[in-house]
PDB file of C-alpha atoms and ligand atoms in Angstrom:
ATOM      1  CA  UNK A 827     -45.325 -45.025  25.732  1.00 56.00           C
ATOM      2  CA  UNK A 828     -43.164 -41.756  26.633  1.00 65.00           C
ATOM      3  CA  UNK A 829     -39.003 -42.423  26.985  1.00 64.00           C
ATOM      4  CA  UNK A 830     -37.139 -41.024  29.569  1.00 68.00           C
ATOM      5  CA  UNK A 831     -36.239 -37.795  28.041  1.00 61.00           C
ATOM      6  CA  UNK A 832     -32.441 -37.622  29.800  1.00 65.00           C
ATOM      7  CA  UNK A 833     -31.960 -40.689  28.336  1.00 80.00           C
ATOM      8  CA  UNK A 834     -29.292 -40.020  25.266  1.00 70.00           C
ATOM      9  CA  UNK A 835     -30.979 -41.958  22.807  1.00 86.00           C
ATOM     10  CA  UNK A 836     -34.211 -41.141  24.028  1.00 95.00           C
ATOM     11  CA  UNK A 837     -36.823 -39.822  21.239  1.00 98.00           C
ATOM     12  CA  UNK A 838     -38.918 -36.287  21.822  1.00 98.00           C
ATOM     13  CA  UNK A 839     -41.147 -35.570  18.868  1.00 98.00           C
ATOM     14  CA  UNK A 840     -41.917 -31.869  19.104  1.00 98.00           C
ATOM     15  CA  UNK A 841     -45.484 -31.155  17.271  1.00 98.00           C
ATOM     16  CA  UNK A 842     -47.706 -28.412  17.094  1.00 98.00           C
ATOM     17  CA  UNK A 843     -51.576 -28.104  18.615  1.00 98.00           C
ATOM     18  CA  UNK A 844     -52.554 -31.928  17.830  1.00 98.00           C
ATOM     19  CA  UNK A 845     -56.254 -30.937  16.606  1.00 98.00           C
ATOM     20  CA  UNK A 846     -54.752 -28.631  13.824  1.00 98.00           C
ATOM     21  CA  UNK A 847     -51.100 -29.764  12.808  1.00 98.00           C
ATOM     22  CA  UNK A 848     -52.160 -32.474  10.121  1.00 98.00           C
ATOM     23  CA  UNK A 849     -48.225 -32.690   9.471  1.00 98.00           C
ATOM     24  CA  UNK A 850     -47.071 -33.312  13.213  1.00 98.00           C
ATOM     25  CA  UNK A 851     -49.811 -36.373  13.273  1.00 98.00           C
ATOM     26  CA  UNK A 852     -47.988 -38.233  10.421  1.00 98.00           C
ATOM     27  CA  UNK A 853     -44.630 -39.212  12.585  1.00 98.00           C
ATOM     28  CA  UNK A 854     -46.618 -39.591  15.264  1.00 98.00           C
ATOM     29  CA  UNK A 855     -48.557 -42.397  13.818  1.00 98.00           C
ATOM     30  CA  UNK A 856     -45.291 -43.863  12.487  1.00 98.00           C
ATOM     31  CA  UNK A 857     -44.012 -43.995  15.854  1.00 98.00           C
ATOM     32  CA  UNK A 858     -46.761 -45.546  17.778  1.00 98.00           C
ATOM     33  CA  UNK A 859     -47.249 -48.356  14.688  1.00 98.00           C
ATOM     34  CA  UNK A 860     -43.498 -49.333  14.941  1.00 98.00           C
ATOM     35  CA  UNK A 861     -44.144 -49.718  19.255  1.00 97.00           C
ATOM     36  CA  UNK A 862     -41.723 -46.323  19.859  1.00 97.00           C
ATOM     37  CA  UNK A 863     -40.962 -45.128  23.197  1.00 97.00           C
ATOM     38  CA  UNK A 864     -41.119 -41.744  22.681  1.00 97.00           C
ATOM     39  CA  UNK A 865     -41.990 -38.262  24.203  1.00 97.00           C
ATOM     40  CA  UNK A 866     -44.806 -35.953  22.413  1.00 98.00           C
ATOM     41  CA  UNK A 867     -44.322 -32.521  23.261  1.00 98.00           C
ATOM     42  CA  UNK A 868     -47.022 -30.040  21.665  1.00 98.00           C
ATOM     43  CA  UNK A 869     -46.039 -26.165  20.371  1.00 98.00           C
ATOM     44  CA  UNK A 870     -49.413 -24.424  20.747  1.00 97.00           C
ATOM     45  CA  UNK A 871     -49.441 -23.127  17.350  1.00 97.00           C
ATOM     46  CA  UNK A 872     -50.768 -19.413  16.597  1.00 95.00           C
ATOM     47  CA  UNK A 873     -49.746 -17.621  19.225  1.00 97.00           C
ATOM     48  CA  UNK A 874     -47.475 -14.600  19.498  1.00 97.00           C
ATOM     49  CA  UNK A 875     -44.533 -17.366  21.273  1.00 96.00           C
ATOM     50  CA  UNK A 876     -45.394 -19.872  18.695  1.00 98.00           C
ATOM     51  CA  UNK A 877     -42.307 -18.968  16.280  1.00 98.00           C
ATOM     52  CA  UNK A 878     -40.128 -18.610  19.328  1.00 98.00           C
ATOM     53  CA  UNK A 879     -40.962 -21.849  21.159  1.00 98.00           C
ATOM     54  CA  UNK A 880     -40.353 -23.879  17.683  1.00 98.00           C
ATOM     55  CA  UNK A 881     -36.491 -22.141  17.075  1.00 98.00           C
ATOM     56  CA  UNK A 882     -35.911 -22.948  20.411  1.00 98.00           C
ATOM     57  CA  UNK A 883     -35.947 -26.761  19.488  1.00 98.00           C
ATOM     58  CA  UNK A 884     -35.771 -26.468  15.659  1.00 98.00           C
ATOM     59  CA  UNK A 885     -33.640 -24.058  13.589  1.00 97.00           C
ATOM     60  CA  UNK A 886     -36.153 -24.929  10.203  1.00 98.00           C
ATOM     61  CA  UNK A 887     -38.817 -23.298  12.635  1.00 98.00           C
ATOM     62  CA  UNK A 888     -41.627 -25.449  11.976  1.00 98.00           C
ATOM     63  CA  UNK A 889     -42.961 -28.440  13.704  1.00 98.00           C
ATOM     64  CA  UNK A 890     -42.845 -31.557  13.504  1.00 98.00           C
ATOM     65  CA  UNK A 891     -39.658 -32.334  14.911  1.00 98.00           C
ATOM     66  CA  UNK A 892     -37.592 -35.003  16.383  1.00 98.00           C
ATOM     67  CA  UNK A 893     -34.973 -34.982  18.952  1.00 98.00           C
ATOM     68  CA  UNK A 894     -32.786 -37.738  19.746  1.00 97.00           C
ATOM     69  CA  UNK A 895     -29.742 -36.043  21.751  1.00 96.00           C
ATOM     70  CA  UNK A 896     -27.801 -33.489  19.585  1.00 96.00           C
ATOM     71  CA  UNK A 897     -29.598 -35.300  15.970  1.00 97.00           C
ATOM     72  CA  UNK A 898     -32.513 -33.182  15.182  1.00 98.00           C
ATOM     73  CA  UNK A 899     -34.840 -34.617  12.269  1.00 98.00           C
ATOM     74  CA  UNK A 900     -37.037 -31.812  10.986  1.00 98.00           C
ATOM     75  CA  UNK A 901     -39.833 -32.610   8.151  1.00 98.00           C
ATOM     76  CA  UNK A 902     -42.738 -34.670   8.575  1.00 98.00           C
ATOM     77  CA  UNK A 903     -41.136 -37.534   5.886  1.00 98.00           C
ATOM     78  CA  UNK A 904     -37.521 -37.488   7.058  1.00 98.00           C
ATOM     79  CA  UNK A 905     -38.824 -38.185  10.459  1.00 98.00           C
ATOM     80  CA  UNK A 906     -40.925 -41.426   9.153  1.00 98.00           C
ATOM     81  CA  UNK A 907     -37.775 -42.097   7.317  1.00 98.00           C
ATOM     82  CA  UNK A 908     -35.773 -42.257  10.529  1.00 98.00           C
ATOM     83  CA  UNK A 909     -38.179 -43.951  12.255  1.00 98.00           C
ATOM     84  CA  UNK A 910     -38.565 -46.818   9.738  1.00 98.00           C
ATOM     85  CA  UNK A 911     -34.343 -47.273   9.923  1.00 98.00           C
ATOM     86  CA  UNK A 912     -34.982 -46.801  13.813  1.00 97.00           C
ATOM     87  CA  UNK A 913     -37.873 -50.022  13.596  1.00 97.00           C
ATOM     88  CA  UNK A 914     -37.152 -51.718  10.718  1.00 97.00           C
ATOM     89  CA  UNK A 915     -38.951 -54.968  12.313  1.00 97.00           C
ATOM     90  CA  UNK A 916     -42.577 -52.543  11.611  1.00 98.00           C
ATOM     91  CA  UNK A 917     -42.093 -52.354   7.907  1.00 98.00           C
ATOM     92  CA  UNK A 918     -43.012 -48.896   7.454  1.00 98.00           C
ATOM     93  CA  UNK A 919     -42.141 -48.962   3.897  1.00 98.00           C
ATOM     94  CA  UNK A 920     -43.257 -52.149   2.140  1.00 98.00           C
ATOM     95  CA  UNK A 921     -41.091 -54.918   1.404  1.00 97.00           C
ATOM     96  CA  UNK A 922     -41.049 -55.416  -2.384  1.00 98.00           C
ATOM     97  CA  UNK A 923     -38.796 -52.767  -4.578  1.00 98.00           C
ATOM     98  CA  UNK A 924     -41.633 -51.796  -6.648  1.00 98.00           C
ATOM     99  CA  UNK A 925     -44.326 -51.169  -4.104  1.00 98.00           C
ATOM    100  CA  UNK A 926     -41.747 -48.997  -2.078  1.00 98.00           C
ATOM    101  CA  UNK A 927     -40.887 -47.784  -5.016  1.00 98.00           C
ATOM    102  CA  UNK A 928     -44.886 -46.759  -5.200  1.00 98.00           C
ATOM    103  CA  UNK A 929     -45.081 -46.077  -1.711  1.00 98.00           C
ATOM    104  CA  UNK A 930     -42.210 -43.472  -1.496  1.00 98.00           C
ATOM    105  CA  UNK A 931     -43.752 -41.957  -4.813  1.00 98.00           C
ATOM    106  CA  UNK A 932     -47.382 -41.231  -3.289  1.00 98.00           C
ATOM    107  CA  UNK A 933     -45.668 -40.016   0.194  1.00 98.00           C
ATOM    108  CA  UNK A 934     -44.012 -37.870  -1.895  1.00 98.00           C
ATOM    109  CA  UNK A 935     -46.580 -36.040  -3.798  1.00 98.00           C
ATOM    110  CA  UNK A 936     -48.985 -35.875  -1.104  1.00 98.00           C
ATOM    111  CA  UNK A 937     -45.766 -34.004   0.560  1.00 98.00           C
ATOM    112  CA  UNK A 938     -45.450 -31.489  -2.334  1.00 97.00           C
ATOM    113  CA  UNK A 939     -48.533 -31.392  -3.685  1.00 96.00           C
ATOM    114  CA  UNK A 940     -52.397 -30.973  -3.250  1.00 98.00           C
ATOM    115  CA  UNK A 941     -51.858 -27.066  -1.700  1.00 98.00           C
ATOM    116  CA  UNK A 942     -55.614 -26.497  -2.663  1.00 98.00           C
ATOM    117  CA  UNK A 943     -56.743 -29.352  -0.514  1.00 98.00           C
ATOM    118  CA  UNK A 944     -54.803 -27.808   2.437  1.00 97.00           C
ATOM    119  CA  UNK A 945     -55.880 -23.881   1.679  1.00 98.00           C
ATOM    120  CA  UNK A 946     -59.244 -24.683   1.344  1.00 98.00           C
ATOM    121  CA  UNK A 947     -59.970 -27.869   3.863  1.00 98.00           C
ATOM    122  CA  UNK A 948     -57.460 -27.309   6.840  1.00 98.00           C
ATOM    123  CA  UNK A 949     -57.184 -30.129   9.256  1.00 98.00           C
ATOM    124  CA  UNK A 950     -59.705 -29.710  12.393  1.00 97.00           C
ATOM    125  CA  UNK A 951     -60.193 -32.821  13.950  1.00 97.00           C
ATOM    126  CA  UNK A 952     -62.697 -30.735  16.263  1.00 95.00           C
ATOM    127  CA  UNK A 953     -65.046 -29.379  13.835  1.00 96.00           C
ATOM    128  CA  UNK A 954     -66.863 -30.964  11.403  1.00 96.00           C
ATOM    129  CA  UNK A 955     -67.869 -28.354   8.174  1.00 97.00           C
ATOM    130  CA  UNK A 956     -69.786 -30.888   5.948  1.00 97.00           C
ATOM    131  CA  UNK A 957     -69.598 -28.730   2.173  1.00 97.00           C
ATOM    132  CA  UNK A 958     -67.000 -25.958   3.683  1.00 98.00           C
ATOM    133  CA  UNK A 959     -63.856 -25.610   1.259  1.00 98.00           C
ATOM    134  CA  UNK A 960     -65.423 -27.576  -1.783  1.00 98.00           C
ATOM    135  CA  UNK A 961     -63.761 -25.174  -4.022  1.00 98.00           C
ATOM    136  CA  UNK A 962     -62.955 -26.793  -7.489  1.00 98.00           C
ATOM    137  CA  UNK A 963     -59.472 -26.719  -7.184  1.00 98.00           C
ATOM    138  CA  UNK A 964     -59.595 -28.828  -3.368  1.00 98.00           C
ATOM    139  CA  UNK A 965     -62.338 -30.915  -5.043  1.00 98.00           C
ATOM    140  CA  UNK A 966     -59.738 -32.005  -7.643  1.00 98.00           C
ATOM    141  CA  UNK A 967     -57.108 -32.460  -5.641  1.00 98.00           C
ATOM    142  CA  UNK A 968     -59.744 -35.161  -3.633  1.00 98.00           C
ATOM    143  CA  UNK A 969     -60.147 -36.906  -6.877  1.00 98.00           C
ATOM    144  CA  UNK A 970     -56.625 -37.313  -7.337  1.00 98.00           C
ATOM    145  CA  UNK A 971     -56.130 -38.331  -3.996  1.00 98.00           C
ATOM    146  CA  UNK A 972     -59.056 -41.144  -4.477  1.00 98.00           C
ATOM    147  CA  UNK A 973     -57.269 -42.017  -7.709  1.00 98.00           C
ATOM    148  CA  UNK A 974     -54.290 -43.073  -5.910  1.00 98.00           C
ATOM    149  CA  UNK A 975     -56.315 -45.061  -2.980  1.00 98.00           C
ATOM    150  CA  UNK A 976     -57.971 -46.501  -5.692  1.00 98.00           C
ATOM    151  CA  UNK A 977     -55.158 -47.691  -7.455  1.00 98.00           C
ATOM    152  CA  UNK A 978     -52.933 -48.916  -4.172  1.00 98.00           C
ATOM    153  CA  UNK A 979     -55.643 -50.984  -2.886  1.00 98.00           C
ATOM    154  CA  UNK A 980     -57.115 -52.861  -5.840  1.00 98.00           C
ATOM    155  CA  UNK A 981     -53.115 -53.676  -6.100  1.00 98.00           C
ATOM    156  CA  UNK A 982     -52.575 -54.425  -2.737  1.00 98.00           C
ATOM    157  CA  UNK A 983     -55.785 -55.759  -1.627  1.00 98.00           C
ATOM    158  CA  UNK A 984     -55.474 -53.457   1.365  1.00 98.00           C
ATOM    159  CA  UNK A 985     -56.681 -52.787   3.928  1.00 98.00           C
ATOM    160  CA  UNK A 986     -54.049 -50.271   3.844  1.00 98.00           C
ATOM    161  CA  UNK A 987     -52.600 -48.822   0.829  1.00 98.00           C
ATOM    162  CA  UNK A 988     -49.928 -51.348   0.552  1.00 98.00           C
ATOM    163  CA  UNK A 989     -51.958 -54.168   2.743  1.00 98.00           C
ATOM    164  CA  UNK A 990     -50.213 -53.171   6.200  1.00 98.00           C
ATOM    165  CA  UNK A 991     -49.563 -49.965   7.414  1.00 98.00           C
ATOM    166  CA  UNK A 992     -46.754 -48.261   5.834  1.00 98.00           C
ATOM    167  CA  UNK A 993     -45.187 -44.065   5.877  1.00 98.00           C
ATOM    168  CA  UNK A 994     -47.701 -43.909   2.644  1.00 98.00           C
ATOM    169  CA  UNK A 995     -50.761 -44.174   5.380  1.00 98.00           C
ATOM    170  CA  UNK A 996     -49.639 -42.075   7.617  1.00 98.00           C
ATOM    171  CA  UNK A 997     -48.878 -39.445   5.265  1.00 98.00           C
ATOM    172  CA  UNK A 998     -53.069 -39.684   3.687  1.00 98.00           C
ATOM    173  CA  UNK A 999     -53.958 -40.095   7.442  1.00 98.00           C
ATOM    174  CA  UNK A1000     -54.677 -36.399   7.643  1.00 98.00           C
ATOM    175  CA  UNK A1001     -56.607 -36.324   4.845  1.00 98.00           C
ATOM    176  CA  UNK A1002     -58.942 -38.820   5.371  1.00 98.00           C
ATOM    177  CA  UNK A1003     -59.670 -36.680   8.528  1.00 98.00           C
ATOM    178  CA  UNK A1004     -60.521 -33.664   5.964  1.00 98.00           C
ATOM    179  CA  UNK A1005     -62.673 -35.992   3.644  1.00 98.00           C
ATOM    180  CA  UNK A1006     -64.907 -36.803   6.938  1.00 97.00           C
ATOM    181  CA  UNK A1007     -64.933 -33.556   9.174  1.00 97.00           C
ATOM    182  CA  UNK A1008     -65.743 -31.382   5.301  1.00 98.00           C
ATOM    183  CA  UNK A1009     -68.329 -34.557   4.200  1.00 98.00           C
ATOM    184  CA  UNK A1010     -66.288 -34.633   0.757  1.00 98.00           C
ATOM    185  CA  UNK A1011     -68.562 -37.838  -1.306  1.00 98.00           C
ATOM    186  CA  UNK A1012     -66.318 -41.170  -1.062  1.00 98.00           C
ATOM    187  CA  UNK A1013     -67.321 -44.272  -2.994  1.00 98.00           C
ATOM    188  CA  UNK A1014     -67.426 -47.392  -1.208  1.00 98.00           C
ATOM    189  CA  UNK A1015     -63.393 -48.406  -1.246  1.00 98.00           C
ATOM    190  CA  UNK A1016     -62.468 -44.952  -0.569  1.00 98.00           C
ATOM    191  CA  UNK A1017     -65.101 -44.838   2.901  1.00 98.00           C
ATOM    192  CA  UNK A1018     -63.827 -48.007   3.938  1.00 98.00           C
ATOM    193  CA  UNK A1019     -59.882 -46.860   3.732  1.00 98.00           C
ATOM    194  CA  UNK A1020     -61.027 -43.763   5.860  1.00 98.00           C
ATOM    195  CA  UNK A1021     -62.653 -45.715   8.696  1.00 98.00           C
ATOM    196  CA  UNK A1022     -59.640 -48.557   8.543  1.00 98.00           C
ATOM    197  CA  UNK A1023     -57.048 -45.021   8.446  1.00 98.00           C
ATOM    198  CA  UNK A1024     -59.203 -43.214  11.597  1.00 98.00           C
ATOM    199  CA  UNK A1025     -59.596 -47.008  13.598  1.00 98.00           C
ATOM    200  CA  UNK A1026     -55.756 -47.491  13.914  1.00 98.00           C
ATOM    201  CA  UNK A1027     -54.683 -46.823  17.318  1.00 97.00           C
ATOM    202  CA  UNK A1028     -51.841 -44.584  16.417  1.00 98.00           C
ATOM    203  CA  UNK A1029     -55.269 -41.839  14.660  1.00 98.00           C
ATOM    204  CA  UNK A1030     -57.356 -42.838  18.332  1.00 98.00           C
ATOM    205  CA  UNK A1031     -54.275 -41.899  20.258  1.00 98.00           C
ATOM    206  CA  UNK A1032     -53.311 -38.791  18.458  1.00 98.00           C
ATOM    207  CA  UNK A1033     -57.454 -37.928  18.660  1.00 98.00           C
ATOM    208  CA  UNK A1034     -57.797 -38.354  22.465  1.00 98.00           C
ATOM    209  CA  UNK A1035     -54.854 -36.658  23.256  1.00 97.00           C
ATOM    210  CA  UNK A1036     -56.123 -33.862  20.624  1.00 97.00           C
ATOM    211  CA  UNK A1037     -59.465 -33.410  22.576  1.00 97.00           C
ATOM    212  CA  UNK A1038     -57.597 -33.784  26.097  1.00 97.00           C
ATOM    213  CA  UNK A1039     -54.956 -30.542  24.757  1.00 95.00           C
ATOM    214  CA  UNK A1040     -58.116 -28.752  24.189  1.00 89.00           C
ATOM    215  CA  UNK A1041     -59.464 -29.175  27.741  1.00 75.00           C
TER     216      UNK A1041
HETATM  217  N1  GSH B  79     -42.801 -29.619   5.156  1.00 85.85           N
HETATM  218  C1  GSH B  79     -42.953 -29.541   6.589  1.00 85.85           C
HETATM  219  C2  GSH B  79     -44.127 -28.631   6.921  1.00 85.85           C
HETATM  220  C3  GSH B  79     -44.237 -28.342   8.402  1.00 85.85           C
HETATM  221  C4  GSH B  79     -45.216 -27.240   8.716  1.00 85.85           C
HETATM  222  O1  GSH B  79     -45.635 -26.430   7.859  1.00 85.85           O
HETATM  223  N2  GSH B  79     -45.573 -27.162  10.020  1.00 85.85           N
HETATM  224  C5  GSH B  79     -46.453 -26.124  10.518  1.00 85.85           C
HETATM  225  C6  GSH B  79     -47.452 -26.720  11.526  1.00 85.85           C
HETATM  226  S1  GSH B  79     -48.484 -27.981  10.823  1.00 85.85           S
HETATM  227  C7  GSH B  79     -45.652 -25.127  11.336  1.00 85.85           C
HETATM  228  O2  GSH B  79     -44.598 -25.443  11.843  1.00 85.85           O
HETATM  229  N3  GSH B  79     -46.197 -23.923  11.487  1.00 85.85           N
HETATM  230  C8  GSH B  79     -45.628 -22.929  12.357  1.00 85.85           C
HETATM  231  C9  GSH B  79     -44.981 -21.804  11.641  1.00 85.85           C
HETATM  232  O3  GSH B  79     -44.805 -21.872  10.413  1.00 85.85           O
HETATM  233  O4  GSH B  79     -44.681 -20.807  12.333  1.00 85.85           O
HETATM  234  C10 GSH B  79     -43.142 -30.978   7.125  1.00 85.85           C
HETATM  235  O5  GSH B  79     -43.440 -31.871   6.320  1.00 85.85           O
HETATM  236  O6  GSH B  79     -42.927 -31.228   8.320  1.00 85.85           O
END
């Protein structure tokens, strides 16, 4: 639902071209799980005003950001970090020490890490490229990223890594986009986390309005 944007406290989440900014989609999805009124306001990306348009609104220059009267939140975690304080009745991290413990540690290196995965499978929710990027390096990073599915939801039972849907979701979202538009081979658990991940409304939300951007 979109706030009234000269409301003080209202919330404007600034994101680049939805089809092709994998890190704008993860506060998004936090967001619309925790019921947020917000405002989604895209930053074509690649275009000669791109850089511009984002300083204008962020001094980091990069999207995503959030806006909440003179607090700007830049970075795809610290947002879902403010936005689990802002909702704290969604649970966006899990409730037990150790499994946010767990949870903030996979958000984490999916944050820092897995650079091959990006390079060599970018996010394009618009084309699919079944075998494209399945360079050695991105294939490893996969496995690793199956590892830790693997591992969260025998623990958790799932259907989401930590049973509901926590930051740690959102923050794999975009990749389970990459493992179906490149056709990367999933085992059974692993296929079944991607459809759960790409059913959520938040992922049909941020999709629609993806293919409705593109006209
Ligand atoms: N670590 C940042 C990365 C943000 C990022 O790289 N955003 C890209 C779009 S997906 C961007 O702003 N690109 C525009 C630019 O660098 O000019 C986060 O987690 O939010």
């Amino acid at each position: 639902m979109a706030s009234n944007p000269t409301d003080p406290k209202a919330l404007i989440l600034h994101v680049g071209t939805k089809h092709l900014s994998s890190w704008s989609m993860r506060p998004f999805l936090a967001l619309v799980y925790a019921g947020a009124e917000f405002t989604c306001r895209t930053i074509p990306l690649d275009r000669p005003t791109t850089k511009e348009a984002i300083l204008a609104v962020n001094p980091t220059g990069k999207v995503p950001v959030l806006v909440q009267g003179d607090l700007v939140v830049s970075d795809s975690l610290a947002i879902c970090e403010y936005v689990a304080e802002l909702f704290p009745h969604a649970r966006l991290w899990p409730e037990k020490r150790e499994a946010r413990a767990r949870a903030r540690s996979i958000s984490a290196e999916m944050h820092a890490g897995f650079a091959a995965l990006r390079r060599d499978m970018p996010m394009n929710l618009v084309e699919n490229r079944p075998g494209v990027g399945h360079t050695p390096e991105a294939l490893a990073d996969a496995a690793r990223v199956m590892t830790i599915w693997r591992e969260a939801l025998a623990r958790s039972g799932g259907p989401f890594l930590f049973g509901t849907f926590t930051i740690a979701d959102a923050m794999f979202a975009p990749v389970a986009t990459r493992f179906q538009t490149y056709g990367v081979e999933l085992d059974a658990t692993c296929r079944t986390y991607v459809d759960t991940v790409l059913a959520t409304s938040g992922f049909e939300r941020w999709k629609r309005e993806a293919l409705a951007e593109r006209g």
